[in-house]
Amino acid sequence: MNAMPIPPSTHTAATIRDNWLQVCADVATACQAAGRSDSEVTVLGVSKYVDPPFAMQLVEAGCQQLGENRPQHLWAAHQAMVQAASSNPALAQVKWHMIGHLQRNKITRSLPMLDCLHSLDSLRLASALSAAVVAGRQLPGQELSVLLEVNVTSDQAKTGVVPAEAAKTLEHVLELPGLRVDGLMAMTTLAASQAQTQREFASVRELRDTLQKQFGSSAHLHQLSMGMSGDYPLAIAEGATLVRVGSRLWQGIL
Ligand SMILES: *Cc1c(COP(=O)(O)O)cnc(C)c1O
């Protein structure tokens, strides 16, 4: 983040638009190569690197879903967009995704802004989220969409539930009111070979397929959140439905 917010110029707006269109074109190409419809894949614009005015340019370019990995940045970006929405109603329509670890003491403030939490990485977090959704529910049956974060790498330091524990965790989460588990999210090993990254994406999909079979109609695990700037075409080839693209969208800006 810049120390002092710099308003975007027409030049940066054009750069952001070009980046957005290029990413959309890459997604269409990857979908076509995989025999998938590009309506199956949503590009999540990861706005954590930039100040709100730049994220607004991305929305104006056509990106309707944004992701943040830190609650404080989510709050600031969300507030800035709500304030600016009087001059551009599209900003009020943005859907916000939390893609980083959410500490339990940040739940109450974050919850009203969130459309989806990708980083459900423990039962403790799930219970706290469930309680907060139920307590703050304005409509009966209102639910938060969550993705179970799984760690398919061999790195134990990474966040997420290991595959051997995924079924047990999912079973408990499915019993909690106020949460709707829509699928899985994963981070792959940083700077791995393409072959390894591909194997990790494939193992996320296979884990999803296994869990779906096991839970049948009690779960609807249709979302696979995987793939970032360096590997989103590969993730799409392996079944991603949500790609989390950050730095590629800010190329030429940062
Ligand atoms: C930052 C971040 C991304 C985007 O990464 P890029 O490589 O910049 O596209 C995706 N997912 C998560 C969880 C992140 O924190």
PDB file of C-alpha atoms and ligand atoms in Angstrom:
ATOM      1  CA  MET A   1       0.000   0.000   0.000  1.00  0.00           C
ATOM      2  CA  ASN A   2       1.167   3.505  -0.754  1.00  0.00           C
ATOM      3  CA  ALA A   3       1.925   5.639   2.273  1.00  0.00           C
ATOM      4  CA  MET A   4      -0.146   8.417   0.785  1.00  0.00           C
ATOM      5  CA  PRO A   5      -3.055   7.488  -1.457  1.00  0.00           C
ATOM      6  CA  ILE A   6      -2.409   8.650  -5.002  1.00  0.00           C
ATOM      7  CA  PRO A   7      -5.547   9.074  -7.069  1.00  0.00           C
ATOM      8  CA  PRO A   8      -5.399   6.985 -10.221  1.00  0.00           C
ATOM      9  CA  SER A   9      -4.783   8.864 -13.438  1.00  0.00           C
ATOM     10  CA  THR A  10      -6.425   8.103 -16.778  1.00  0.00           C
ATOM     11  CA  HIS A  11      -3.213   6.287 -17.628  1.00  0.00           C
ATOM     12  CA  THR A  12      -3.470   3.931 -14.668  1.00  0.00           C
ATOM     13  CA  ALA A  13      -7.181   3.401 -15.357  1.00  0.00           C
ATOM     14  CA  ALA A  14      -6.310   2.292 -18.909  1.00  0.00           C
ATOM     15  CA  THR A  15      -3.565  -0.003 -17.630  1.00  0.00           C
ATOM     16  CA  ILE A  16      -5.902  -1.620 -15.101  1.00  0.00           C
ATOM     17  CA  ARG A  17      -8.547  -2.091 -17.801  1.00  0.00           C
ATOM     18  CA  ASP A  18      -6.008  -3.687 -20.168  1.00  0.00           C
ATOM     19  CA  ASN A  19      -4.820  -6.028 -17.410  1.00  0.00           C
ATOM     20  CA  TRP A  20      -8.390  -7.016 -16.574  1.00  0.00           C
ATOM     21  CA  LEU A  21      -9.261  -7.705 -20.211  1.00  0.00           C
ATOM     22  CA  GLN A  22      -6.079  -9.747 -20.671  1.00  0.00           C
ATOM     23  CA  VAL A  23      -6.822 -11.883 -17.614  1.00  0.00           C
ATOM     24  CA  CYS A  24     -10.389 -12.438 -18.863  1.00  0.00           C
ATOM     25  CA  ALA A  25      -9.009 -13.438 -22.269  1.00  0.00           C
ATOM     26  CA  ASP A  26      -6.551 -15.862 -20.616  1.00  0.00           C
ATOM     27  CA  VAL A  27      -9.408 -17.382 -18.627  1.00  0.00           C
ATOM     28  CA  ALA A  28     -11.483 -17.827 -21.794  1.00  0.00           C
ATOM     29  CA  THR A  29      -8.533 -19.481 -23.546  1.00  0.00           C
ATOM     30  CA  ALA A  30      -7.850 -21.808 -20.619  1.00  0.00           C
ATOM     31  CA  CYS A  31     -11.543 -22.741 -20.395  1.00  0.00           C
ATOM     32  CA  GLN A  32     -11.717 -23.486 -24.087  1.00  0.00           C
ATOM     33  CA  ALA A  33      -8.588 -25.663 -23.905  1.00  0.00           C
ATOM     34  CA  ALA A  34     -10.109 -27.573 -20.976  1.00  0.00           C
ATOM     35  CA  GLY A  35     -13.473 -27.975 -22.691  1.00  0.00           C
ATOM     36  CA  ARG A  36     -15.151 -25.855 -20.039  1.00  0.00           C
ATOM     37  CA  SER A  37     -17.501 -22.899 -20.393  1.00  0.00           C
ATOM     38  CA  ASP A  38     -15.959 -19.627 -19.223  1.00  0.00           C
ATOM     39  CA  SER A  39     -19.144 -18.991 -17.260  1.00  0.00           C
ATOM     40  CA  GLU A  40     -17.876 -21.694 -14.875  1.00  0.00           C
ATOM     41  CA  VAL A  41     -14.917 -19.578 -13.763  1.00  0.00           C
ATOM     42  CA  THR A  42     -15.004 -16.360 -11.745  1.00  0.00           C
ATOM     43  CA  VAL A  43     -11.985 -14.087 -11.495  1.00  0.00           C
ATOM     44  CA  LEU A  44     -11.585 -12.713  -8.015  1.00  0.00           C
ATOM     45  CA  GLY A  45      -9.613  -9.466  -8.156  1.00  0.00           C
ATOM     46  CA  VAL A  46      -7.249  -9.459  -5.181  1.00  0.00           C
ATOM     47  CA  SER A  47      -7.094  -5.831  -4.113  1.00  0.00           C
ATOM     48  CA  LYS A  48      -4.756  -6.213  -1.113  1.00  0.00           C
ATOM     49  CA  TYR A  49      -1.844  -4.517  -2.901  1.00  0.00           C
ATOM     50  CA  VAL A  50      -3.557  -1.237  -3.720  1.00  0.00           C
ATOM     51  CA  ASP A  51      -5.453   1.680  -2.230  1.00  0.00           C
ATOM     52  CA  PRO A  52      -9.233   1.784  -2.743  1.00  0.00           C
ATOM     53  CA  PRO A  53      -9.224   4.217  -5.727  1.00  0.00           C
ATOM     54  CA  PHE A  54      -7.282   1.641  -7.774  1.00  0.00           C
ATOM     55  CA  ALA A  55      -9.610  -1.170  -6.737  1.00  0.00           C
ATOM     56  CA  MET A  56     -12.491   1.041  -7.879  1.00  0.00           C
ATOM     57  CA  GLN A  57     -10.885   1.322 -11.310  1.00  0.00           C
ATOM     58  CA  LEU A  58     -10.817  -2.456 -11.472  1.00  0.00           C
ATOM     59  CA  VAL A  59     -14.534  -2.568 -10.665  1.00  0.00           C
ATOM     60  CA  GLU A  60     -15.149  -0.010 -13.384  1.00  0.00           C
ATOM     61  CA  ALA A  61     -13.223  -2.223 -15.795  1.00  0.00           C
ATOM     62  CA  GLY A  62     -15.733  -5.003 -15.036  1.00  0.00           C
ATOM     63  CA  CYS A  63     -14.452  -6.957 -12.037  1.00  0.00           C
ATOM     64  CA  GLN A  64     -17.367  -7.525  -9.658  1.00  0.00           C
ATOM     65  CA  GLN A  65     -15.773  -9.675  -6.967  1.00  0.00           C
ATOM     66  CA  LEU A  66     -12.844  -8.592  -4.839  1.00  0.00           C
ATOM     67  CA  GLY A  67     -10.688 -10.488  -2.371  1.00  0.00           C
ATOM     68  CA  GLU A  68      -8.744  -9.274   0.654  1.00  0.00           C
ATOM     69  CA  ASN A  69      -6.458 -11.248   2.948  1.00  0.00           C
ATOM     70  CA  ARG A  70      -6.359  -8.869   5.919  1.00  0.00           C
ATOM     71  CA  PRO A  71      -9.446  -7.699   7.822  1.00  0.00           C
ATOM     72  CA  GLN A  72      -8.195  -4.119   8.268  1.00  0.00           C
ATOM     73  CA  HIS A  73      -7.665  -3.744   4.530  1.00  0.00           C
ATOM     74  CA  LEU A  74     -11.076  -5.262   3.871  1.00  0.00           C
ATOM     75  CA  TRP A  75     -12.740  -2.758   6.205  1.00  0.00           C
ATOM     76  CA  ALA A  76     -10.987   0.235   4.629  1.00  0.00           C
ATOM     77  CA  ALA A  77     -11.635  -0.832   1.044  1.00  0.00           C
ATOM     78  CA  HIS A  78     -15.246  -1.728   1.749  1.00  0.00           C
ATOM     79  CA  GLN A  79     -15.914   1.588   3.482  1.00  0.00           C
ATOM     80  CA  ALA A  80     -14.307   3.584   0.671  1.00  0.00           C
ATOM     81  CA  MET A  81     -16.479   1.830  -1.923  1.00  0.00           C
ATOM     82  CA  VAL A  82     -19.685   2.281   0.035  1.00  0.00           C
ATOM     83  CA  GLN A  83     -18.908   6.005   0.314  1.00  0.00           C
ATOM     84  CA  ALA A  84     -18.122   6.315  -3.391  1.00  0.00           C
ATOM     85  CA  ALA A  85     -21.191   4.333  -4.435  1.00  0.00           C
ATOM     86  CA  SER A  86     -23.400   7.431  -4.611  1.00  0.00           C
ATOM     87  CA  SER A  87     -21.519   8.461  -7.757  1.00  0.00           C
ATOM     88  CA  ASN A  88     -21.082   4.913  -9.084  1.00  0.00           C
ATOM     89  CA  PRO A  89     -23.734   2.377  -8.005  1.00  0.00           C
ATOM     90  CA  ALA A  90     -21.615  -0.526  -9.367  1.00  0.00           C
ATOM     91  CA  LEU A  91     -19.345  -0.047  -6.344  1.00  0.00           C
ATOM     92  CA  ALA A  92     -22.158  -0.997  -3.974  1.00  0.00           C
ATOM     93  CA  GLN A  93     -22.675  -4.252  -5.908  1.00  0.00           C
ATOM     94  CA  VAL A  94     -19.143  -5.536  -5.358  1.00  0.00           C
ATOM     95  CA  LYS A  95     -18.962  -8.910  -3.666  1.00  0.00           C
ATOM     96  CA  TRP A  96     -16.207  -9.234  -1.057  1.00  0.00           C
ATOM     97  CA  HIS A  97     -14.275 -12.384  -0.324  1.00  0.00           C
ATOM     98  CA  MET A  98     -11.984 -12.961   2.650  1.00  0.00           C
ATOM     99  CA  ILE A  99      -9.094 -15.070   1.402  1.00  0.00           C
ATOM    100  CA  GLY A 100      -6.690 -14.827   4.347  1.00  0.00           C
ATOM    101  CA  HIS A 101      -6.795 -16.073   7.905  1.00  0.00           C
ATOM    102  CA  LEU A 102      -9.545 -14.407   9.919  1.00  0.00           C
ATOM    103  CA  GLN A 103      -8.860 -14.043  13.641  1.00  0.00           C
ATOM    104  CA  ARG A 104     -11.899 -14.668  15.758  1.00  0.00           C
ATOM    105  CA  ASN A 105     -11.819 -11.192  17.296  1.00  0.00           C
ATOM    106  CA  LYS A 106     -12.233  -9.695  13.792  1.00  0.00           C
ATOM    107  CA  ILE A 107     -15.353 -11.691  12.904  1.00  0.00           C
ATOM    108  CA  THR A 108     -18.077  -9.342  14.136  1.00  0.00           C
ATOM    109  CA  ARG A 109     -16.794  -6.354  12.230  1.00  0.00           C
ATOM    110  CA  SER A 110     -15.960  -8.284   9.035  1.00  0.00           C
ATOM    111  CA  LEU A 111     -19.080 -10.401   8.753  1.00  0.00           C
ATOM    112  CA  PRO A 112     -21.555  -7.781   7.438  1.00  0.00           C
ATOM    113  CA  MET A 113     -19.197  -7.038   4.514  1.00  0.00           C
ATOM    114  CA  LEU A 114     -18.514 -10.602   3.465  1.00  0.00           C
ATOM    115  CA  ASP A 115     -20.078 -12.622   0.698  1.00  0.00           C
ATOM    116  CA  CYS A 116     -17.694 -15.534   1.066  1.00  0.00           C
ATOM    117  CA  LEU A 117     -14.901 -16.660   3.361  1.00  0.00           C
ATOM    118  CA  HIS A 118     -12.352 -18.859   1.576  1.00  0.00           C
ATOM    119  CA  SER A 119     -10.129 -19.442   4.562  1.00  0.00           C
ATOM    120  CA  LEU A 120     -12.171 -21.664   6.849  1.00  0.00           C
ATOM    121  CA  ASP A 121      -9.158 -23.375   8.360  1.00  0.00           C
ATOM    122  CA  SER A 122     -10.352 -24.706  11.729  1.00  0.00           C
ATOM    123  CA  LEU A 123     -13.405 -25.890  13.617  1.00  0.00           C
ATOM    124  CA  ARG A 124     -12.802 -23.166  16.183  1.00  0.00           C
ATOM    125  CA  LEU A 125     -13.172 -20.500  13.519  1.00  0.00           C
ATOM    126  CA  ALA A 126     -16.221 -22.274  12.071  1.00  0.00           C
ATOM    127  CA  SER A 127     -17.993 -22.358  15.464  1.00  0.00           C
ATOM    128  CA  ALA A 128     -17.256 -18.687  16.121  1.00  0.00           C
ATOM    129  CA  LEU A 129     -18.432 -17.697  12.630  1.00  0.00           C
ATOM    130  CA  SER A 130     -21.587 -19.747  12.964  1.00  0.00           C
ATOM    131  CA  ALA A 131     -22.443 -18.103  16.278  1.00  0.00           C
ATOM    132  CA  ALA A 132     -21.813 -14.638  14.827  1.00  0.00           C
ATOM    133  CA  VAL A 133     -23.966 -15.277  11.753  1.00  0.00           C
ATOM    134  CA  VAL A 134     -26.834 -16.587  13.867  1.00  0.00           C
ATOM    135  CA  ALA A 135     -26.577 -13.647  16.282  1.00  0.00           C
ATOM    136  CA  GLY A 136     -26.500 -11.060  13.518  1.00  0.00           C
ATOM    137  CA  ARG A 137     -28.990 -12.659  11.182  1.00  0.00           C
ATOM    138  CA  GLN A 138     -31.412 -10.172   9.710  1.00  0.00           C
ATOM    139  CA  LEU A 139     -33.325 -12.679   7.616  1.00  0.00           C
ATOM    140  CA  PRO A 140     -34.275 -16.202   8.649  1.00  0.00           C
ATOM    141  CA  GLY A 141     -32.031 -18.756   7.022  1.00  0.00           C
ATOM    142  CA  GLN A 142     -29.372 -16.197   6.105  1.00  0.00           C
ATOM    143  CA  GLU A 143     -26.056 -17.971   5.622  1.00  0.00           C
ATOM    144  CA  LEU A 144     -22.439 -17.150   4.975  1.00  0.00           C
ATOM    145  CA  SER A 145     -20.811 -18.958   2.093  1.00  0.00           C
ATOM    146  CA  VAL A 146     -17.583 -20.594   3.246  1.00  0.00           C
ATOM    147  CA  LEU A 147     -14.896 -22.682   1.597  1.00  0.00           C
ATOM    148  CA  LEU A 148     -12.954 -25.237   3.575  1.00  0.00           C
ATOM    149  CA  GLU A 149      -9.264 -24.383   3.225  1.00  0.00           C
ATOM    150  CA  VAL A 150      -7.244 -27.514   2.676  1.00  0.00           C
ATOM    151  CA  ASN A 151      -3.496 -28.015   2.788  1.00  0.00           C
ATOM    152  CA  VAL A 152      -2.548 -30.447   0.057  1.00  0.00           C
ATOM    153  CA  THR A 153       1.148 -29.540   0.214  1.00  0.00           C
ATOM    154  CA  SER A 154       3.675 -31.373   2.315  1.00  0.00           C
ATOM    155  CA  ASP A 155       4.320 -28.139   4.210  1.00  0.00           C
ATOM    156  CA  GLN A 156       2.883 -28.482   7.707  1.00  0.00           C
ATOM    157  CA  ALA A 157       3.494 -24.787   8.355  1.00  0.00           C
ATOM    158  CA  LYS A 158       0.812 -23.857   5.845  1.00  0.00           C
ATOM    159  CA  THR A 159      -2.705 -23.062   6.976  1.00  0.00           C
ATOM    160  CA  GLY A 160      -5.621 -25.291   6.118  1.00  0.00           C
ATOM    161  CA  VAL A 161      -6.964 -28.662   7.072  1.00  0.00           C
ATOM    162  CA  VAL A 162      -4.882 -31.646   5.997  1.00  0.00           C
ATOM    163  CA  PRO A 163      -6.695 -34.066   3.632  1.00  0.00           C
ATOM    164  CA  ALA A 164      -6.839 -36.818   6.264  1.00  0.00           C
ATOM    165  CA  GLU A 165      -8.878 -34.539   8.528  1.00  0.00           C
ATOM    166  CA  ALA A 166     -11.020 -32.878   5.865  1.00  0.00           C
ATOM    167  CA  ALA A 167     -13.973 -35.272   6.117  1.00  0.00           C
ATOM    168  CA  LYS A 168     -14.172 -35.062   9.893  1.00  0.00           C
ATOM    169  CA  THR A 169     -13.932 -31.259   9.833  1.00  0.00           C
ATOM    170  CA  LEU A 170     -16.507 -30.983   7.069  1.00  0.00           C
ATOM    171  CA  GLU A 171     -18.899 -33.240   8.952  1.00  0.00           C
ATOM    172  CA  HIS A 172     -18.806 -30.892  11.951  1.00  0.00           C
ATOM    173  CA  VAL A 173     -19.020 -27.696   9.876  1.00  0.00           C
ATOM    174  CA  LEU A 174     -22.076 -29.005   8.010  1.00  0.00           C
ATOM    175  CA  GLU A 175     -23.886 -29.274  11.339  1.00  0.00           C
ATOM    176  CA  LEU A 176     -23.330 -25.607  12.204  1.00  0.00           C
ATOM    177  CA  PRO A 177     -26.198 -23.205  11.503  1.00  0.00           C
ATOM    178  CA  GLY A 178     -25.532 -20.081   9.474  1.00  0.00           C
ATOM    179  CA  LEU A 179     -22.733 -21.519   7.331  1.00  0.00           C
ATOM    180  CA  ARG A 180     -23.061 -22.934   3.838  1.00  0.00           C
ATOM    181  CA  VAL A 181     -20.018 -24.881   2.682  1.00  0.00           C
ATOM    182  CA  ASP A 182     -19.712 -24.260  -1.046  1.00  0.00           C
ATOM    183  CA  GLY A 183     -16.428 -26.015  -1.737  1.00  0.00           C
ATOM    184  CA  LEU A 184     -12.707 -26.051  -1.083  1.00  0.00           C
ATOM    185  CA  MET A 185      -9.913 -23.499  -1.216  1.00  0.00           C
ATOM    186  CA  ALA A 186      -6.204 -24.202  -1.459  1.00  0.00           C
ATOM    187  CA  MET A 187      -2.839 -22.524  -1.700  1.00  0.00           C
ATOM    188  CA  THR A 188      -0.123 -24.431  -3.503  1.00  0.00           C
ATOM    189  CA  THR A 189       3.571 -24.634  -2.702  1.00  0.00           C
ATOM    190  CA  LEU A 190       5.268 -21.342  -3.538  1.00  0.00           C
ATOM    191  CA  ALA A 191       7.752 -21.394  -6.432  1.00  0.00           C
ATOM    192  CA  ALA A 192       7.149 -25.083  -7.122  1.00  0.00           C
ATOM    193  CA  SER A 193       7.675 -26.621 -10.561  1.00  0.00           C
ATOM    194  CA  GLN A 194       4.716 -26.515 -12.911  1.00  0.00           C
ATOM    195  CA  ALA A 195       4.372 -30.287 -12.575  1.00  0.00           C
ATOM    196  CA  GLN A 196       4.165 -30.088  -8.797  1.00  0.00           C
ATOM    197  CA  THR A 197       1.673 -27.209  -8.877  1.00  0.00           C
ATOM    198  CA  GLN A 198      -0.468 -29.178 -11.302  1.00  0.00           C
ATOM    199  CA  ARG A 199      -0.367 -32.235  -9.025  1.00  0.00           C
ATOM    200  CA  GLU A 200      -1.415 -30.109  -6.064  1.00  0.00           C
ATOM    201  CA  PHE A 201      -4.342 -28.569  -7.986  1.00  0.00           C
ATOM    202  CA  ALA A 202      -5.378 -32.057  -9.092  1.00  0.00           C
ATOM    203  CA  SER A 203      -5.267 -33.344  -5.528  1.00  0.00           C
ATOM    204  CA  VAL A 204      -7.572 -30.527  -4.371  1.00  0.00           C
ATOM    205  CA  ARG A 205     -10.069 -31.522  -7.065  1.00  0.00           C
ATOM    206  CA  GLU A 206      -9.762 -35.213  -6.183  1.00  0.00           C
ATOM    207  CA  LEU A 207     -10.281 -34.441  -2.508  1.00  0.00           C
ATOM    208  CA  ARG A 208     -13.385 -32.465  -3.405  1.00  0.00           C
ATOM    209  CA  ASP A 209     -14.704 -35.338  -5.534  1.00  0.00           C
ATOM    210  CA  THR A 210     -14.072 -37.815  -2.717  1.00  0.00           C
ATOM    211  CA  LEU A 211     -15.803 -35.613  -0.127  1.00  0.00           C
ATOM    212  CA  GLN A 212     -18.722 -34.959  -2.463  1.00  0.00           C
ATOM    213  CA  LYS A 213     -19.229 -38.674  -2.961  1.00  0.00           C
ATOM    214  CA  GLN A 214     -18.938 -39.318   0.756  1.00  0.00           C
ATOM    215  CA  PHE A 215     -21.394 -36.589   1.807  1.00  0.00           C
ATOM    216  CA  GLY A 216     -23.821 -36.950  -1.080  1.00  0.00           C
ATOM    217  CA  SER A 217     -26.748 -34.570  -1.007  1.00  0.00           C
ATOM    218  CA  SER A 218     -25.824 -33.148   2.419  1.00  0.00           C
ATOM    219  CA  ALA A 219     -23.038 -31.071   0.813  1.00  0.00           C
ATOM    220  CA  HIS A 220     -22.800 -29.125  -2.414  1.00  0.00           C
ATOM    221  CA  LEU A 221     -19.069 -28.662  -3.001  1.00  0.00           C
ATOM    222  CA  HIS A 222     -19.265 -26.901  -6.343  1.00  0.00           C
ATOM    223  CA  GLN A 223     -16.562 -24.275  -5.793  1.00  0.00           C
ATOM    224  CA  LEU A 224     -12.815 -24.824  -6.102  1.00  0.00           C
ATOM    225  CA  SER A 225     -10.868 -21.692  -5.190  1.00  0.00           C
ATOM    226  CA  MET A 226      -7.354 -22.192  -6.487  1.00  0.00           C
ATOM    227  CA  GLY A 227      -4.900 -20.479  -8.834  1.00  0.00           C
ATOM    228  CA  MET A 228      -3.172 -17.089  -8.538  1.00  0.00           C
ATOM    229  CA  SER A 229      -1.373 -14.752 -10.955  1.00  0.00           C
ATOM    230  CA  GLY A 230       1.383 -17.226 -11.798  1.00  0.00           C
ATOM    231  CA  ASP A 231      -0.764 -20.279 -12.420  1.00  0.00           C
ATOM    232  CA  TYR A 232      -4.454 -19.519 -12.954  1.00  0.00           C
ATOM    233  CA  PRO A 233      -4.594 -21.134 -16.443  1.00  0.00           C
ATOM    234  CA  LEU A 234      -3.200 -24.335 -14.922  1.00  0.00           C
ATOM    235  CA  ALA A 235      -5.725 -24.165 -12.075  1.00  0.00           C
ATOM    236  CA  ILE A 236      -8.555 -23.803 -14.603  1.00  0.00           C
ATOM    237  CA  ALA A 237      -7.285 -26.867 -16.453  1.00  0.00           C
ATOM    238  CA  GLU A 238      -7.589 -28.762 -13.144  1.00  0.00           C
ATOM    239  CA  GLY A 239     -11.106 -27.561 -12.354  1.00  0.00           C
ATOM    240  CA  ALA A 240     -10.837 -24.201 -10.547  1.00  0.00           C
ATOM    241  CA  THR A 241     -14.081 -22.214 -10.425  1.00  0.00           C
ATOM    242  CA  LEU A 242     -12.656 -19.218  -8.543  1.00  0.00           C
ATOM    243  CA  VAL A 243      -9.209 -17.907  -9.418  1.00  0.00           C
ATOM    244  CA  ARG A 244      -7.669 -15.372  -7.047  1.00  0.00           C
ATOM    245  CA  VAL A 245      -5.686 -12.977  -9.203  1.00  0.00           C
ATOM    246  CA  GLY A 246      -3.714 -10.154  -7.625  1.00  0.00           C
ATOM    247  CA  SER A 247      -0.384  -8.914  -8.966  1.00  0.00           C
ATOM    248  CA  ARG A 248      -1.204  -9.669 -12.628  1.00  0.00           C
ATOM    249  CA  LEU A 249      -4.049  -7.140 -12.430  1.00  0.00           C
ATOM    250  CA  TRP A 250      -1.793  -4.447 -11.002  1.00  0.00           C
ATOM    251  CA  GLN A 251       1.046  -4.950 -13.455  1.00  0.00           C
ATOM    252  CA  GLY A 252       2.362  -1.541 -14.512  1.00  0.00           C
ATOM    253  CA  ILE A 253       0.758   0.117 -11.472  1.00  0.00           C
ATOM    254  CA  LEU A 254       2.733  -1.199  -8.526  1.00  0.00           C
TER     255      LEU A 254
HETATM  256  C1  LIG B   1      -2.269 -12.362  -2.393  1.00  0.00           C
HETATM  257  C2  LIG B   1      -3.085 -13.587  -2.547  1.00  0.00           C
HETATM  258  C3  LIG B   1      -3.473 -14.026  -3.819  1.00  0.00           C
HETATM  259  C4  LIG B   1      -3.067 -13.329  -5.108  1.00  0.00           C
HETATM  260  O1  LIG B   1      -1.721 -13.592  -5.379  1.00  0.00           O
HETATM  261  P1  LIG B   1      -1.036 -13.057  -6.728  1.00  0.00           P
HETATM  262  O2  LIG B   1       0.098 -13.988  -6.934  1.00  0.00           O
HETATM  263  O3  LIG B   1      -0.611 -11.665  -6.459  1.00  0.00           O
HETATM  264  O4  LIG B   1      -2.037 -13.155  -7.806  1.00  0.00           O
HETATM  265  C5  LIG B   1      -4.259 -15.165  -3.888  1.00  0.00           C
HETATM  266  N1  LIG B   1      -4.664 -15.832  -2.784  1.00  0.00           N
HETATM  267  C6  LIG B   1      -4.315 -15.430  -1.544  1.00  0.00           C
HETATM  268  C7  LIG B   1      -4.790 -16.219  -0.370  1.00  0.00           C
HETATM  269  C8  LIG B   1      -3.509 -14.305  -1.377  1.00  0.00           C
HETATM  270  O5  LIG B   1      -3.168 -13.918  -0.142  1.00  0.00           O
END
